[in-house]
Amino acid sequence: IPVSNGRGVGANDFRTAFRGITADYRERFEPQIAELRAKYANPTRQDPRLEQVLEAHVRTYVIDGMLSALRWVIVPSAPDEIENMIVEAQVDPAAGARRFMDYLGYEHGVDEPLLVVEAKRPTDFPIPANGSMETASALLSKWLADPNLAPALWNEWLPSLRNYVQSVVLRTGRFPVRTAITDGNWLVIFESPEDSFTPGRKLNPDYIHVFTSADEIIERYNRVFELLDQREVSRKAKELPPGAIRGAVGPGRVVSLLHALRLRYTRSETVGHLVQIGRASCRERV
């Protein structure tokens, strides 16, 4: 399948694009960031707690490209593209300060949230110590149920992500189809945000998919594509009006269109009585 304007149109295209993005980041952009920081920043004023690479860098050089390879469009670059994602989408929770979601994928013409993505600055994914046999998905389930069990940062990130999802539900009456959190290297996908972020609900770890590194994303690329590709996600939406079909089906794949009339038959008691007129009958309302 051909790649158009840098947008992957299949799982293999996504893998190729993501592999190139991560290689460029490691070999070009990360060294440039370090070089410019050394040139322009005063090392005596640098807070040692701050990372050399920030969330903004990862979003610009990695996450934006990854989402583009999954057919999420922030700014259309071709006539056949339609925007379906907005950055820093404002959402007001039931209580507390106004929040801004890093990425919100949505369906055109429908009040249908499709994807909420939270971006984080580069950090190592926390692997359990002492050779724990517990899966990463099971760990995430425990951390969601009780954030106090989560390691540093995650005990803040997960409640914050839950707040975003619940605020979306509050404002739209619907859970997003998918939710994800990533630093551009590791990636966690919540296949069923309703299952993962409903308060008091027993979580099913099978709905939580963890990719602990970019290499694992590349290795399991097909699963990432199935879960996050825009058209795959759009097809899972509860409502798809005619105006949104273009977001789910590429124009080049349409062979023909059929116009039809949908009829609904019901039975009801007769109102009025029949009057015989010669060999014909008519209904007279009383």
PDB file of C-alpha atoms in Angstrom:
ATOM      1  CA  ILE A   1       0.000   0.000   0.000  1.00  0.00           C
ATOM      2  CA  PRO A   2       1.496   3.387  -0.901  1.00  0.00           C
ATOM      3  CA  VAL A   3       2.265   6.043   1.686  1.00  0.00           C
ATOM      4  CA  SER A   4       0.718   9.437   0.971  1.00  0.00           C
ATOM      5  CA  ASN A   5       2.180  12.666   2.382  1.00  0.00           C
ATOM      6  CA  GLY A   6       3.989  10.831   5.152  1.00  0.00           C
ATOM      7  CA  ARG A   7       0.803   9.275   6.529  1.00  0.00           C
ATOM      8  CA  GLY A   8       0.902   5.559   7.062  1.00  0.00           C
ATOM      9  CA  VAL A   9      -2.040   3.760   5.473  1.00  0.00           C
ATOM     10  CA  GLY A  10      -1.273   0.336   6.824  1.00  0.00           C
ATOM     11  CA  ALA A  11       0.409  -1.362   9.768  1.00  0.00           C
ATOM     12  CA  ASN A  12       3.666  -1.901   7.841  1.00  0.00           C
ATOM     13  CA  ASP A  13       3.728   1.775   6.880  1.00  0.00           C
ATOM     14  CA  PHE A  14       3.273   2.735  10.506  1.00  0.00           C
ATOM     15  CA  ARG A  15       6.210   0.539  11.531  1.00  0.00           C
ATOM     16  CA  THR A  16       8.443   2.032   8.833  1.00  0.00           C
ATOM     17  CA  ALA A  17       7.464   5.591   9.754  1.00  0.00           C
ATOM     18  CA  PHE A  18       7.898   5.084  13.495  1.00  0.00           C
ATOM     19  CA  ARG A  19      11.267   3.383  13.054  1.00  0.00           C
ATOM     20  CA  GLY A  20      12.462   6.372  11.028  1.00  0.00           C
ATOM     21  CA  ILE A  21      11.079   8.874  13.521  1.00  0.00           C
ATOM     22  CA  THR A  22      12.811   7.281  16.503  1.00  0.00           C
ATOM     23  CA  ALA A  23      16.094   6.897  14.604  1.00  0.00           C
ATOM     24  CA  ASP A  24      16.059  10.579  13.572  1.00  0.00           C
ATOM     25  CA  TYR A  25      15.309  11.588  17.135  1.00  0.00           C
ATOM     26  CA  ARG A  26      18.181   9.599  18.625  1.00  0.00           C
ATOM     27  CA  GLU A  27      20.733  10.433  15.941  1.00  0.00           C
ATOM     28  CA  ARG A  28      19.840  14.035  15.039  1.00  0.00           C
ATOM     29  CA  PHE A  29      17.454  15.883  17.288  1.00  0.00           C
ATOM     30  CA  GLU A  30      18.509  14.676  20.730  1.00  0.00           C
ATOM     31  CA  PRO A  31      22.183  15.626  20.140  1.00  0.00           C
ATOM     32  CA  GLN A  32      21.068  19.000  18.737  1.00  0.00           C
ATOM     33  CA  ILE A  33      18.959  19.674  21.826  1.00  0.00           C
ATOM     34  CA  ALA A  34      21.917  18.883  24.092  1.00  0.00           C
ATOM     35  CA  GLU A  35      24.282  21.041  21.997  1.00  0.00           C
ATOM     36  CA  LEU A  36      21.983  24.058  22.019  1.00  0.00           C
ATOM     37  CA  ARG A  37      21.313  23.701  25.734  1.00  0.00           C
ATOM     38  CA  ALA A  38      25.054  23.707  26.389  1.00  0.00           C
ATOM     39  CA  LYS A  39      25.435  26.813  24.222  1.00  0.00           C
ATOM     40  CA  TYR A  40      22.543  28.927  25.468  1.00  0.00           C
ATOM     41  CA  ALA A  41      21.917  27.716  29.024  1.00  0.00           C
ATOM     42  CA  ASN A  42      23.952  28.706  32.044  1.00  0.00           C
ATOM     43  CA  PRO A  43      24.895  25.408  33.743  1.00  0.00           C
ATOM     44  CA  THR A  44      25.187  27.132  37.127  1.00  0.00           C
ATOM     45  CA  ARG A  45      21.499  28.039  36.948  1.00  0.00           C
ATOM     46  CA  GLN A  46      20.275  24.660  35.731  1.00  0.00           C
ATOM     47  CA  ASP A  47      18.002  22.746  38.050  1.00  0.00           C
ATOM     48  CA  PRO A  48      19.494  19.234  38.293  1.00  0.00           C
ATOM     49  CA  ARG A  49      15.977  17.829  38.594  1.00  0.00           C
ATOM     50  CA  LEU A  50      15.148  18.955  35.063  1.00  0.00           C
ATOM     51  CA  GLU A  51      15.711  16.534  32.201  1.00  0.00           C
ATOM     52  CA  GLN A  52      17.841  17.527  29.241  1.00  0.00           C
ATOM     53  CA  VAL A  53      14.969  16.585  26.951  1.00  0.00           C
ATOM     54  CA  LEU A  54      11.524  17.927  27.804  1.00  0.00           C
ATOM     55  CA  GLU A  55       7.977  16.901  26.938  1.00  0.00           C
ATOM     56  CA  ALA A  56       7.795  19.614  24.255  1.00  0.00           C
ATOM     57  CA  HIS A  57      10.767  18.093  22.431  1.00  0.00           C
ATOM     58  CA  VAL A  58       9.300  14.597  22.509  1.00  0.00           C
ATOM     59  CA  ARG A  59       5.923  15.826  21.289  1.00  0.00           C
ATOM     60  CA  THR A  60       7.447  17.766  18.405  1.00  0.00           C
ATOM     61  CA  TYR A  61       9.992  15.205  17.213  1.00  0.00           C
ATOM     62  CA  VAL A  62       8.323  11.889  18.061  1.00  0.00           C
ATOM     63  CA  ILE A  63       4.704  11.864  19.210  1.00  0.00           C
ATOM     64  CA  ASP A  64       3.339  14.182  16.515  1.00  0.00           C
ATOM     65  CA  GLY A  65       4.945  11.995  13.857  1.00  0.00           C
ATOM     66  CA  MET A  66       3.739   8.774  15.460  1.00  0.00           C
ATOM     67  CA  LEU A  67       0.154  10.030  15.508  1.00  0.00           C
ATOM     68  CA  SER A  68       0.458  11.230  11.919  1.00  0.00           C
ATOM     69  CA  ALA A  69       1.626   7.742  10.900  1.00  0.00           C
ATOM     70  CA  LEU A  70      -1.563   6.467  12.543  1.00  0.00           C
ATOM     71  CA  ARG A  71      -3.621   8.832  10.328  1.00  0.00           C
ATOM     72  CA  TRP A  72      -4.431  11.463  12.950  1.00  0.00           C
ATOM     73  CA  VAL A  73      -4.346  14.877  11.279  1.00  0.00           C
ATOM     74  CA  ILE A  74      -3.797  18.115  13.179  1.00  0.00           C
ATOM     75  CA  VAL A  75      -3.148  20.359  10.155  1.00  0.00           C
ATOM     76  CA  PRO A  76      -4.246  18.996   6.741  1.00  0.00           C
ATOM     77  CA  SER A  77      -1.433  18.927   4.197  1.00  0.00           C
ATOM     78  CA  ALA A  78      -3.281  17.415   1.240  1.00  0.00           C
ATOM     79  CA  PRO A  79      -6.727  17.872  -0.363  1.00  0.00           C
ATOM     80  CA  ASP A  80      -7.895  14.421   0.740  1.00  0.00           C
ATOM     81  CA  GLU A  81      -7.052  15.047   4.421  1.00  0.00           C
ATOM     82  CA  ILE A  82      -9.475  16.243   7.076  1.00  0.00           C
ATOM     83  CA  GLU A  83      -8.401  17.376  10.512  1.00  0.00           C
ATOM     84  CA  ASN A  84      -9.411  14.938  13.217  1.00  0.00           C
ATOM     85  CA  MET A  85      -7.174  15.855  16.144  1.00  0.00           C
ATOM     86  CA  ILE A  86      -6.665  18.992  18.205  1.00  0.00           C
ATOM     87  CA  VAL A  87      -3.813  19.732  20.590  1.00  0.00           C
ATOM     88  CA  GLU A  88      -4.284  21.291  24.034  1.00  0.00           C
ATOM     89  CA  ALA A  89      -8.038  20.744  23.953  1.00  0.00           C
ATOM     90  CA  GLN A  90      -9.734  22.571  26.814  1.00  0.00           C
ATOM     91  CA  VAL A  91     -11.943  20.575  29.150  1.00  0.00           C
ATOM     92  CA  ASP A  92     -13.539  21.620  32.433  1.00  0.00           C
ATOM     93  CA  PRO A  93     -13.898  18.975  35.154  1.00  0.00           C
ATOM     94  CA  ALA A  94     -16.847  18.912  37.535  1.00  0.00           C
ATOM     95  CA  ALA A  95     -14.668  20.638  40.114  1.00  0.00           C
ATOM     96  CA  GLY A  96     -11.211  22.119  40.149  1.00  0.00           C
ATOM     97  CA  ALA A  97      -9.096  23.990  37.655  1.00  0.00           C
ATOM     98  CA  ARG A  98      -9.575  23.965  33.903  1.00  0.00           C
ATOM     99  CA  ARG A  99      -7.523  21.251  32.180  1.00  0.00           C
ATOM    100  CA  PHE A 100      -5.937  20.982  28.743  1.00  0.00           C
ATOM    101  CA  MET A 101      -5.588  17.598  27.077  1.00  0.00           C
ATOM    102  CA  ASP A 102      -2.378  17.164  25.088  1.00  0.00           C
ATOM    103  CA  TYR A 103      -4.178  15.504  22.156  1.00  0.00           C
ATOM    104  CA  LEU A 104      -7.876  14.921  21.488  1.00  0.00           C
ATOM    105  CA  GLY A 105      -8.905  12.864  18.475  1.00  0.00           C
ATOM    106  CA  TYR A 106     -12.501  13.474  17.462  1.00  0.00           C
ATOM    107  CA  GLU A 107     -15.064  12.623  14.794  1.00  0.00           C
ATOM    108  CA  HIS A 108     -16.169  15.357  12.405  1.00  0.00           C
ATOM    109  CA  GLY A 109     -19.792  16.397  12.629  1.00  0.00           C
ATOM    110  CA  VAL A 110     -20.477  14.246  15.692  1.00  0.00           C
ATOM    111  CA  ASP A 111     -20.110  14.847  19.402  1.00  0.00           C
ATOM    112  CA  GLU A 112     -17.942  11.747  19.561  1.00  0.00           C
ATOM    113  CA  PRO A 113     -14.569  11.747  21.381  1.00  0.00           C
ATOM    114  CA  LEU A 114     -12.316   9.146  19.811  1.00  0.00           C
ATOM    115  CA  LEU A 115      -8.875   9.369  21.404  1.00  0.00           C
ATOM    116  CA  VAL A 116      -7.280  11.097  24.386  1.00  0.00           C
ATOM    117  CA  VAL A 117      -3.462  11.030  24.432  1.00  0.00           C
ATOM    118  CA  GLU A 118      -1.360  12.309  27.313  1.00  0.00           C
ATOM    119  CA  ALA A 119       2.289  13.093  26.542  1.00  0.00           C
ATOM    120  CA  LYS A 120       5.053  12.855  29.155  1.00  0.00           C
ATOM    121  CA  ARG A 121       8.699  13.867  29.309  1.00  0.00           C
ATOM    122  CA  PRO A 122      11.210  11.055  28.751  1.00  0.00           C
ATOM    123  CA  THR A 123      11.380   8.626  31.650  1.00  0.00           C
ATOM    124  CA  ASP A 124      12.275   4.968  31.935  1.00  0.00           C
ATOM    125  CA  PHE A 125       9.234   2.724  32.136  1.00  0.00           C
ATOM    126  CA  PRO A 126       9.141   1.266  35.666  1.00  0.00           C
ATOM    127  CA  ILE A 127       9.951  -2.435  35.450  1.00  0.00           C
ATOM    128  CA  PRO A 128       9.119  -4.350  38.655  1.00  0.00           C
ATOM    129  CA  ALA A 129      12.163  -5.358  40.701  1.00  0.00           C
ATOM    130  CA  ASN A 130      13.172  -8.790  42.000  1.00  0.00           C
ATOM    131  CA  GLY A 131      12.174 -10.613  38.843  1.00  0.00           C
ATOM    132  CA  SER A 132       8.432 -10.163  39.350  1.00  0.00           C
ATOM    133  CA  MET A 133       6.363 -12.346  37.045  1.00  0.00           C
ATOM    134  CA  GLU A 134       3.477  -9.889  37.161  1.00  0.00           C
ATOM    135  CA  THR A 135       2.669  -8.469  33.751  1.00  0.00           C
ATOM    136  CA  ALA A 136       2.919  -4.756  33.066  1.00  0.00           C
ATOM    137  CA  SER A 137      -0.817  -4.705  32.328  1.00  0.00           C
ATOM    138  CA  ALA A 138      -1.584  -6.189  35.741  1.00  0.00           C
ATOM    139  CA  LEU A 139       0.686  -3.608  37.373  1.00  0.00           C
ATOM    140  CA  LEU A 140      -1.089  -0.748  35.605  1.00  0.00           C
ATOM    141  CA  SER A 141      -4.429  -2.145  36.784  1.00  0.00           C
ATOM    142  CA  LYS A 142      -3.216  -2.109  40.394  1.00  0.00           C
ATOM    143  CA  TRP A 143      -1.830   1.396  40.056  1.00  0.00           C
ATOM    144  CA  LEU A 144      -5.110   2.649  38.595  1.00  0.00           C
ATOM    145  CA  ALA A 145      -7.101   1.052  41.405  1.00  0.00           C
ATOM    146  CA  ASP A 146      -4.750   2.513  44.029  1.00  0.00           C
ATOM    147  CA  PRO A 147      -2.374   5.227  42.768  1.00  0.00           C
ATOM    148  CA  ASN A 148      -0.502   5.085  46.072  1.00  0.00           C
ATOM    149  CA  LEU A 149       0.958   1.782  44.876  1.00  0.00           C
ATOM    150  CA  ALA A 150       2.375   3.405  41.742  1.00  0.00           C
ATOM    151  CA  PRO A 151       5.987   4.615  41.588  1.00  0.00           C
ATOM    152  CA  ALA A 152       6.886   8.288  41.559  1.00  0.00           C
ATOM    153  CA  LEU A 153       5.329  10.311  38.722  1.00  0.00           C
ATOM    154  CA  TRP A 154       2.885   7.534  37.874  1.00  0.00           C
ATOM    155  CA  ASN A 155       1.027   8.175  41.134  1.00  0.00           C
ATOM    156  CA  GLU A 156       0.315  11.633  39.697  1.00  0.00           C
ATOM    157  CA  TRP A 157      -0.021  10.797  36.016  1.00  0.00           C
ATOM    158  CA  LEU A 158      -2.700   8.112  36.332  1.00  0.00           C
ATOM    159  CA  PRO A 159      -5.130  10.142  38.501  1.00  0.00           C
ATOM    160  CA  SER A 160      -4.600  13.065  36.116  1.00  0.00           C
ATOM    161  CA  LEU A 161      -5.381  10.878  33.106  1.00  0.00           C
ATOM    162  CA  ARG A 162      -8.494   9.558  34.855  1.00  0.00           C
ATOM    163  CA  ASN A 163      -9.570  13.148  35.444  1.00  0.00           C
ATOM    164  CA  TYR A 164      -9.219  13.923  31.728  1.00  0.00           C
ATOM    165  CA  VAL A 165     -11.311  10.907  30.720  1.00  0.00           C
ATOM    166  CA  GLN A 166     -14.013  11.546  33.316  1.00  0.00           C
ATOM    167  CA  SER A 167     -14.178  15.212  32.286  1.00  0.00           C
ATOM    168  CA  VAL A 168     -14.722  14.146  28.665  1.00  0.00           C
ATOM    169  CA  VAL A 169     -17.567  11.879  29.810  1.00  0.00           C
ATOM    170  CA  LEU A 170     -19.039  14.699  31.887  1.00  0.00           C
ATOM    171  CA  ARG A 171     -19.105  17.065  28.916  1.00  0.00           C
ATOM    172  CA  THR A 172     -20.115  14.649  26.146  1.00  0.00           C
ATOM    173  CA  GLY A 173     -21.868  11.781  27.912  1.00  0.00           C
ATOM    174  CA  ARG A 174     -19.457   9.348  26.250  1.00  0.00           C
ATOM    175  CA  PHE A 175     -16.137   7.720  26.981  1.00  0.00           C
ATOM    176  CA  PRO A 176     -13.436   8.190  24.348  1.00  0.00           C
ATOM    177  CA  VAL A 177     -12.994   5.071  22.238  1.00  0.00           C
ATOM    178  CA  ARG A 178      -9.321   4.845  23.241  1.00  0.00           C
ATOM    179  CA  THR A 179      -6.958   6.523  25.706  1.00  0.00           C
ATOM    180  CA  ALA A 180      -3.168   6.453  25.720  1.00  0.00           C
ATOM    181  CA  ILE A 181      -0.182   7.835  27.614  1.00  0.00           C
ATOM    182  CA  THR A 182       3.335   7.915  26.166  1.00  0.00           C
ATOM    183  CA  ASP A 183       6.749   9.573  26.312  1.00  0.00           C
ATOM    184  CA  GLY A 184       7.467   8.660  22.686  1.00  0.00           C
ATOM    185  CA  ASN A 185       9.459   5.629  23.806  1.00  0.00           C
ATOM    186  CA  TRP A 186       7.093   3.598  25.996  1.00  0.00           C
ATOM    187  CA  LEU A 187       3.372   3.556  25.289  1.00  0.00           C
ATOM    188  CA  VAL A 188       0.330   2.478  27.303  1.00  0.00           C
ATOM    189  CA  ILE A 189      -2.993   2.050  25.460  1.00  0.00           C
ATOM    190  CA  PHE A 190      -6.295   1.704  27.286  1.00  0.00           C
ATOM    191  CA  GLU A 191      -8.491  -0.254  24.906  1.00  0.00           C
ATOM    192  CA  SER A 192     -11.620   0.327  27.026  1.00  0.00           C
ATOM    193  CA  PRO A 193     -11.436   3.657  28.873  1.00  0.00           C
ATOM    194  CA  GLU A 194     -14.836   2.902  30.356  1.00  0.00           C
ATOM    195  CA  ASP A 195     -13.439  -0.214  32.009  1.00  0.00           C
ATOM    196  CA  SER A 196     -10.185   1.410  33.128  1.00  0.00           C
ATOM    197  CA  PHE A 197     -11.453   4.783  34.344  1.00  0.00           C
ATOM    198  CA  THR A 198     -14.875   4.141  35.872  1.00  0.00           C
ATOM    199  CA  PRO A 199     -14.598   4.727  39.635  1.00  0.00           C
ATOM    200  CA  GLY A 200     -15.120   1.649  41.795  1.00  0.00           C
ATOM    201  CA  ARG A 201     -15.030  -0.741  38.871  1.00  0.00           C
ATOM    202  CA  LYS A 202     -12.935  -3.911  38.955  1.00  0.00           C
ATOM    203  CA  LEU A 203     -10.383  -3.393  36.205  1.00  0.00           C
ATOM    204  CA  ASN A 204      -9.666  -5.934  33.502  1.00  0.00           C
ATOM    205  CA  PRO A 205      -5.932  -5.896  32.682  1.00  0.00           C
ATOM    206  CA  ASP A 206      -6.699  -7.434  29.274  1.00  0.00           C
ATOM    207  CA  TYR A 207      -7.893  -3.976  28.187  1.00  0.00           C
ATOM    208  CA  ILE A 208      -4.537  -2.377  29.075  1.00  0.00           C
ATOM    209  CA  HIS A 209      -1.742  -2.772  26.520  1.00  0.00           C
ATOM    210  CA  VAL A 210       1.778  -1.829  27.588  1.00  0.00           C
ATOM    211  CA  PHE A 211       4.736  -1.287  25.240  1.00  0.00           C
ATOM    212  CA  THR A 212       7.757  -0.637  27.447  1.00  0.00           C
ATOM    213  CA  SER A 213      10.083   0.720  24.738  1.00  0.00           C
ATOM    214  CA  ALA A 214      10.243   1.953  21.163  1.00  0.00           C
ATOM    215  CA  ASP A 215      11.710  -1.416  20.188  1.00  0.00           C
ATOM    216  CA  GLU A 216       8.642  -3.143  21.595  1.00  0.00           C
ATOM    217  CA  ILE A 217       6.363  -0.738  19.724  1.00  0.00           C
ATOM    218  CA  ILE A 218       8.196  -1.667  16.513  1.00  0.00           C
ATOM    219  CA  GLU A 219       8.087  -5.363  17.349  1.00  0.00           C
ATOM    220  CA  ARG A 220       4.346  -5.337  18.130  1.00  0.00           C
ATOM    221  CA  TYR A 221       3.528  -2.666  15.561  1.00  0.00           C
ATOM    222  CA  ASN A 222       0.470  -4.475  14.244  1.00  0.00           C
ATOM    223  CA  ARG A 223      -1.232  -4.356  17.647  1.00  0.00           C
ATOM    224  CA  VAL A 224      -0.468  -0.657  18.036  1.00  0.00           C
ATOM    225  CA  PHE A 225      -1.952   0.004  14.614  1.00  0.00           C
ATOM    226  CA  GLU A 226      -5.103  -1.999  15.364  1.00  0.00           C
ATOM    227  CA  LEU A 227      -5.655  -0.089  18.584  1.00  0.00           C
ATOM    228  CA  LEU A 228      -4.746   3.474  17.589  1.00  0.00           C
ATOM    229  CA  ASP A 229      -5.084   3.913  13.822  1.00  0.00           C
ATOM    230  CA  GLN A 230      -7.617   6.671  13.172  1.00  0.00           C
ATOM    231  CA  ARG A 231      -9.834   4.647  10.876  1.00  0.00           C
ATOM    232  CA  GLU A 232      -9.703   1.608  13.118  1.00  0.00           C
ATOM    233  CA  VAL A 233     -10.704   3.773  16.091  1.00  0.00           C
ATOM    234  CA  SER A 234     -13.362   5.619  14.102  1.00  0.00           C
ATOM    235  CA  ARG A 235     -15.045   2.347  13.159  1.00  0.00           C
ATOM    236  CA  LYS A 236     -15.463   1.621  16.884  1.00  0.00           C
ATOM    237  CA  ALA A 237     -17.416   4.841  17.433  1.00  0.00           C
ATOM    238  CA  LYS A 238     -20.996   4.478  18.573  1.00  0.00           C
ATOM    239  CA  GLU A 239     -22.291   6.930  16.002  1.00  0.00           C
ATOM    240  CA  LEU A 240     -21.084   7.484  12.451  1.00  0.00           C
ATOM    241  CA  PRO A 241     -23.213   9.940  10.426  1.00  0.00           C
ATOM    242  CA  PRO A 242     -22.867  10.315   6.649  1.00  0.00           C
ATOM    243  CA  GLY A 243     -20.627  13.353   7.080  1.00  0.00           C
ATOM    244  CA  ALA A 244     -18.107  11.327   9.084  1.00  0.00           C
ATOM    245  CA  ILE A 245     -17.791   8.417   6.662  1.00  0.00           C
ATOM    246  CA  ARG A 246     -14.792  10.045   4.991  1.00  0.00           C
ATOM    247  CA  GLY A 247     -12.871   9.706   8.254  1.00  0.00           C
ATOM    248  CA  ALA A 248     -13.485   5.958   8.353  1.00  0.00           C
ATOM    249  CA  VAL A 249     -13.198   5.020   4.670  1.00  0.00           C
ATOM    250  CA  GLY A 250     -10.656   6.406   2.243  1.00  0.00           C
ATOM    251  CA  PRO A 251     -12.232   8.000  -0.854  1.00  0.00           C
ATOM    252  CA  GLY A 252      -9.985   5.892  -3.072  1.00  0.00           C
ATOM    253  CA  ARG A 253     -11.457   2.700  -1.642  1.00  0.00           C
ATOM    254  CA  VAL A 254     -15.071   3.584  -2.536  1.00  0.00           C
ATOM    255  CA  VAL A 255     -16.246   1.625  -5.570  1.00  0.00           C
ATOM    256  CA  SER A 256     -19.863   2.750  -5.661  1.00  0.00           C
ATOM    257  CA  LEU A 257     -22.542   4.354  -3.531  1.00  0.00           C
ATOM    258  CA  LEU A 258     -26.106   3.212  -3.055  1.00  0.00           C
ATOM    259  CA  HIS A 259     -28.985   5.503  -2.190  1.00  0.00           C
ATOM    260  CA  ALA A 260     -31.727   3.720  -0.302  1.00  0.00           C
ATOM    261  CA  LEU A 261     -34.865   4.336   1.703  1.00  0.00           C
ATOM    262  CA  ARG A 262     -35.202   2.633   5.042  1.00  0.00           C
ATOM    263  CA  LEU A 263     -38.793   1.662   5.891  1.00  0.00           C
ATOM    264  CA  ARG A 264     -40.112   0.612   9.247  1.00  0.00           C
ATOM    265  CA  TYR A 265     -43.349  -1.380   9.408  1.00  0.00           C
ATOM    266  CA  THR A 266     -45.515  -1.405  12.514  1.00  0.00           C
ATOM    267  CA  ARG A 267     -48.865  -2.902  13.390  1.00  0.00           C
ATOM    268  CA  SER A 268     -51.568  -0.834  15.073  1.00  0.00           C
ATOM    269  CA  GLU A 269     -55.304  -1.038  15.598  1.00  0.00           C
ATOM    270  CA  THR A 270     -57.506   0.381  12.853  1.00  0.00           C
ATOM    271  CA  VAL A 271     -58.804   3.870  13.505  1.00  0.00           C
ATOM    272  CA  GLY A 272     -62.210   4.528  11.911  1.00  0.00           C
ATOM    273  CA  HIS A 273     -64.369   2.134   9.871  1.00  0.00           C
ATOM    274  CA  LEU A 274     -64.485   0.892   6.306  1.00  0.00           C
ATOM    275  CA  VAL A 275     -67.076   2.190   3.872  1.00  0.00           C
ATOM    276  CA  GLN A 276     -67.868  -0.056   0.892  1.00  0.00           C
ATOM    277  CA  ILE A 277     -68.115   1.827  -2.391  1.00  0.00           C
ATOM    278  CA  GLY A 278     -68.965  -0.527  -5.210  1.00  0.00           C
ATOM    279  CA  ARG A 279     -66.044  -2.943  -5.601  1.00  0.00           C
ATOM    280  CA  ALA A 280     -63.547  -0.561  -3.917  1.00  0.00           C
ATOM    281  CA  SER A 281     -63.052   0.220  -0.273  1.00  0.00           C
ATOM    282  CA  CYS A 282     -61.844   3.339   1.467  1.00  0.00           C
ATOM    283  CA  ARG A 283     -61.159   4.207   5.086  1.00  0.00           C
ATOM    284  CA  GLU A 284     -63.209   6.904   6.715  1.00  0.00           C
ATOM    285  CA  ARG A 285     -61.831   8.578   9.858  1.00  0.00           C
ATOM    286  CA  VAL A 286     -64.260   9.177  12.705  1.00  0.00           C
TER     287      VAL A 286
END
